[in-house]
């Protein structure tokens, strides 16, 4: 939550700065963002690989667990695609791409603004931040009325980090393993799905 | 990791701030974002609730 706030503040300060003054070209050039993106993708890989829990969790995988991220993928893409169909100014393909961020706002917004358009990148940033915040707020209700997988599904990729503490608190530690597994699979899939949908 | 994310989002802000089309439609983009976030969550939890009842819920 705190890091969402910092990120939003940085995004807004960049926005106001560029809106107010003419910045040097090297800063606004798209190459700068591409290289920053490569660094980020590398660090995502390092983070996943260096987590000692990853292997332990993968060993405990039961076939049923694979259905959890699968449900999140289909649910997010279909839900977002369906709403985009009825929204003016956004195509089903664009809506689906925003849904494919699974709450991973930093990576999805940067990839989308890079390979597609900046407008859609901003939508992806806000939509996926809102997804994380709604998950933090709704986890108690979701667990109570829709079962222990519901907050894990709502959290998407964030179920492995930012929303994990609250999910574990309300669903119990055996579901923490499912949350981390689902979040990990979705996190790794975000760049591939985005390039597949928008490429 | 954290620093590079901050830097990237700052850079995205810089590109959007310099883009007049994006700046003029910021409210629309926010509304679209809210609806898309709600729909992504709704679709996901619907399928997850079905999955939970079907395979995960402890049997009585």
Coordinates of C-alpha atoms in Angstrom, one line a residue:
Chain A
X1 CA 0.0 0.0 0.0
X2 CA 2.8 2.4 0.9
X3 CA 4.7 1.6 -2.2
X4 CA 1.6 2.1 -4.3
X5 CA 1.4 5.6 -2.9
X6 CA 5.1 6.3 -3.6
X7 CA 4.7 5.0 -7.2
X8 CA 1.6 7.1 -7.8
X9 CA 3.3 10.1 -6.4
X10 CA 6.3 9.6 -8.7
X11 CA 4.1 9.0 -11.7
X12 CA 2.2 12.2 -11.0
X13 CA 5.3 14.2 -10.4
X14 CA 6.7 13.0 -13.7
X15 CA 3.5 13.9 -15.3
X16 CA 3.3 17.4 -13.9
X17 CA 7.0 18.0 -14.6
X18 CA 6.7 17.1 -18.3
X19 CA 3.4 18.9 -18.6
X20 CA 4.9 22.1 -17.1
X21 CA 8.3 22.3 -18.6
X22 CA 10.2 21.2 -21.7
X23 CA 12.4 18.3 -20.6
X24 CA 15.6 17.3 -22.4
X25 CA 15.0 14.8 -25.2
X26 CA 17.1 12.0 -23.7
X27 CA 14.7 11.8 -20.8
X28 CA 11.5 11.7 -22.8
X29 CA 12.9 9.5 -25.6
X30 CA 11.3 6.0 -25.7
X31 CA 14.7 4.3 -25.7
X32 CA 15.3 5.4 -22.1
X33 CA 12.1 3.6 -21.0
X34 CA 12.9 0.5 -23.0
X35 CA 16.3 0.0 -21.3
X36 CA 14.7 0.7 -17.9
X37 CA 12.1 -2.0 -18.8
X38 CA 14.9 -4.5 -19.7
X39 CA 16.5 -3.9 -16.3
X40 CA 13.1 -4.4 -14.6
X41 CA 12.4 -7.7 -16.4
X42 CA 15.8 -8.9 -15.4
X43 CA 15.2 -8.1 -11.8
X44 CA 11.8 -9.8 -11.9
X45 CA 13.7 -13.0 -13.0
X46 CA 16.3 -12.5 -10.3
X47 CA 13.6 -12.0 -7.6
X48 CA 11.7 -15.2 -8.6
X49 CA 14.9 -17.3 -9.0
X50 CA 16.5 -16.2 -5.7
X51 CA 13.4 -16.8 -3.6
X52 CA 14.3 -20.0 -1.7
X53 CA 10.6 -20.7 -1.1
X54 CA 9.9 -21.0 -4.8
X55 CA 11.3 -24.6 -5.1
X56 CA 9.7 -25.7 -1.9
X57 CA 6.3 -24.5 -3.0
X58 CA 6.7 -26.0 -6.5
X59 CA 7.4 -29.4 -4.8
X60 CA 4.2 -29.2 -2.8
X61 CA 2.1 -28.6 -5.9
X62 CA -0.9 -30.7 -6.4
X63 CA -2.7 -30.8 -9.8
X64 CA -5.7 -28.9 -8.4
X65 CA -3.5 -25.9 -7.6
X66 CA -2.8 -25.3 -11.3
X67 CA -6.5 -24.6 -11.8
X68 CA -6.2 -21.5 -9.6
X69 CA -4.1 -19.3 -11.8
X70 CA -5.9 -20.8 -14.8
X71 CA -9.2 -19.5 -13.4
X72 CA -7.7 -16.1 -12.7
X73 CA -6.4 -15.8 -16.3
X74 CA -9.7 -16.7 -17.9
X75 CA -11.8 -14.7 -15.4
X76 CA -9.6 -11.5 -15.7
X77 CA -9.4 -11.6 -19.5
X78 CA -13.1 -12.5 -20.0
X79 CA -14.3 -9.9 -17.4
X80 CA -12.1 -7.1 -18.8
X81 CA -12.8 -8.0 -22.4
X82 CA -16.6 -8.1 -21.8
X83 CA -16.6 -4.7 -20.1
X84 CA -14.4 -3.2 -22.8
X85 CA -17.0 -4.4 -25.4
X86 CA -19.6 -2.1 -23.9
X87 CA -17.2 0.8 -23.2
X88 CA -16.7 3.6 -25.8
X89 CA -13.2 4.4 -26.7
X90 CA -11.5 1.1 -25.8
X91 CA -11.5 -2.1 -27.8
X92 CA -11.9 -5.6 -26.6
X93 CA -8.2 -6.3 -27.3
X94 CA -7.1 -3.3 -25.3
X95 CA -9.4 -4.1 -22.4
X96 CA -8.2 -7.7 -22.3
X97 CA -4.6 -6.4 -22.2
X98 CA -5.4 -4.3 -19.2
X99 CA -7.0 -7.3 -17.5
X100 CA -3.8 -9.3 -18.3
X101 CA -1.9 -7.1 -15.9
X102 CA -3.4 -9.2 -13.0
X103 CA -2.6 -6.4 -10.6
X104 CA 1.0 -6.1 -11.5
X105 CA 0.7 -2.4 -12.3
X106 CA 4.4 -1.5 -12.7
X107 CA 5.3 -4.1 -15.2
X108 CA 2.0 -4.1 -17.2
X109 CA 1.8 -0.4 -17.6
X110 CA 5.4 0.0 -18.7
X111 CA 5.1 -2.9 -21.3
X112 CA 1.8 -1.6 -22.6
X113 CA 3.0 2.0 -23.0
X114 CA 6.1 0.7 -24.7
X115 CA 4.6 -1.8 -27.2
X116 CA 1.1 -0.2 -27.7
X117 CA 0.2 3.2 -26.5
X118 CA 0.8 5.5 -23.5
X119 CA -2.9 6.1 -23.0
X120 CA -3.5 2.4 -22.5
X121 CA -0.4 2.2 -20.3
X122 CA -2.0 4.8 -18.0
X123 CA -5.3 2.8 -17.9
X124 CA -3.3 -0.3 -17.1
X125 CA -1.4 1.5 -14.3
X126 CA -4.6 2.8 -12.7
X127 CA -6.7 -0.4 -13.2
X128 CA -4.1 -2.7 -11.8
X129 CA -3.4 -0.4 -8.8
X130 CA -7.2 -0.3 -8.2
X131 CA -7.2 -4.1 -8.4
X132 CA -4.5 -4.3 -5.6
X133 CA -6.3 -1.8 -3.4
X134 CA -9.7 -3.5 -3.9
X135 CA -8.2 -6.9 -3.0
X136 CA -6.7 -5.4 0.2
X137 CA -10.1 -4.0 1.2
X138 CA -12.3 -6.9 0.1
X139 CA -10.4 -9.9 1.3
X140 CA -12.4 -10.4 4.5
X141 CA -15.7 -10.2 2.7
X142 CA -14.6 -12.3 -0.3
X143 CA -13.3 -15.1 2.0
X144 CA -16.5 -15.2 4.0
X145 CA -19.0 -15.3 1.1
X146 CA -17.1 -16.8 -1.8
X147 CA -14.6 -19.1 -0.3
X148 CA -10.9 -19.1 0.3
X149 CA -9.8 -19.0 -3.3
X150 CA -11.7 -15.7 -4.0
X151 CA -9.2 -13.3 -2.4
X152 CA -6.3 -15.2 -4.1
X153 CA -8.1 -14.8 -7.4
X154 CA -8.8 -11.1 -6.8
X155 CA -5.2 -10.4 -5.9
X156 CA -3.9 -12.0 -9.1
X157 CA -0.1 -11.5 -9.4
X158 CA -0.1 -9.5 -6.1
X159 CA -1.2 -12.6 -4.2
X160 CA 2.5 -13.6 -3.9
X161 CA 3.7 -10.3 -2.3
X162 CA 1.6 -7.2 -1.5
X163 CA -1.7 -8.9 -0.8
X164 CA -0.2 -12.1 0.7
X165 CA -0.2 -11.0 4.4
X166 CA -3.9 -10.2 4.4
X167 CA -4.9 -13.2 2.3
X168 CA -2.9 -15.5 4.7
X169 CA -4.6 -13.9 7.7
X170 CA -8.1 -14.6 6.5
X171 CA -7.6 -17.9 4.7
X172 CA -4.9 -19.7 6.7
X173 CA -1.4 -20.8 6.0
X174 CA -2.3 -23.8 3.7
X175 CA -3.8 -21.3 1.4
X176 CA -0.7 -19.1 1.5
X177 CA 1.0 -21.7 -0.5
X178 CA -1.7 -21.6 -3.1
X179 CA -1.6 -17.8 -3.1
X180 CA 2.2 -17.7 -3.7
X181 CA 2.0 -20.3 -6.4
X182 CA -0.9 -18.6 -8.2
X183 CA 0.8 -15.2 -7.9
X184 CA 4.1 -16.5 -9.1
X185 CA 2.6 -18.1 -12.2
X186 CA 0.6 -15.0 -13.1
X187 CA 3.7 -12.7 -12.5
X188 CA 5.8 -14.7 -14.9
X189 CA 3.0 -14.8 -17.5
X190 CA 2.2 -11.1 -17.5
X191 CA 4.9 -10.1 -20.1
X192 CA 4.1 -13.0 -22.4
X193 CA 0.4 -12.6 -22.3
X194 CA 0.7 -8.8 -23.0
X195 CA 2.9 -9.4 -26.0
X196 CA 0.6 -12.1 -27.2
X197 CA -2.5 -10.0 -26.9
X198 CA -1.0 -6.7 -28.2
X199 CA 1.7 -8.0 -30.5
Chain B
X1 CA 14.2 -3.7 -7.9
X2 CA 12.2 -1.1 -6.0
X3 CA 14.3 1.8 -7.3
X4 CA 14.0 0.7 -10.9
X5 CA 10.2 0.4 -10.6
X6 CA 10.0 3.9 -9.2
X7 CA 12.2 5.2 -12.0
X8 CA 10.1 3.5 -14.6
X9 CA 6.8 4.9 -13.3
X10 CA 8.4 8.3 -13.0
X11 CA 9.4 8.0 -16.7
X12 CA 5.9 6.9 -17.7
X13 CA 4.6 10.0 -15.9
X14 CA 7.0 12.1 -17.9
X15 CA 5.9 10.6 -21.2
X16 CA 2.2 11.0 -20.4
X17 CA 2.7 14.6 -19.1
X18 CA 4.3 15.5 -22.4
X19 CA 1.5 13.8 -24.4
X20 CA -1.4 16.2 -24.9
X21 CA -4.0 13.6 -26.0
X22 CA -3.3 11.6 -22.9
X23 CA -3.5 14.6 -20.6
X24 CA -6.8 15.8 -22.1
X25 CA -8.5 12.5 -21.5
X26 CA -7.2 11.6 -18.0
X27 CA -10.7 11.4 -16.4
X28 CA -11.9 9.0 -19.1
X29 CA -8.8 6.9 -18.6
X30 CA -9.4 6.7 -14.9
X31 CA -13.1 5.7 -15.3
X32 CA -12.1 3.0 -17.8
X33 CA -9.5 1.8 -15.4
X34 CA -12.0 1.5 -12.5
X35 CA -14.5 -0.5 -14.6
X36 CA -11.8 -2.8 -16.1
X37 CA -10.4 -3.4 -12.6
X38 CA -13.8 -4.3 -11.2
X39 CA -14.6 -6.6 -14.2
X40 CA -11.2 -8.4 -13.9
X41 CA -11.8 -9.0 -10.2
X42 CA -15.5 -10.1 -10.8
X43 CA -14.5 -12.6 -13.5
X44 CA -11.7 -14.0 -11.5
X45 CA -13.6 -14.4 -8.2
X46 CA -16.6 -15.9 -10.1
X47 CA -14.4 -18.7 -11.5
X48 CA -12.5 -19.1 -8.2
X49 CA -15.7 -19.5 -6.2
X50 CA -16.9 -22.2 -8.6
X51 CA -13.5 -23.9 -8.4
X52 CA -13.6 -23.7 -4.6
X53 CA -17.0 -25.3 -4.3
X54 CA -16.1 -28.0 -6.8
X55 CA -12.7 -29.1 -5.6
X56 CA -11.4 -27.3 -2.6
X57 CA -14.1 -26.9 0.0
X58 CA -13.8 -29.5 2.8
X59 CA -16.5 -32.1 2.5
X60 CA -19.0 -32.6 5.3

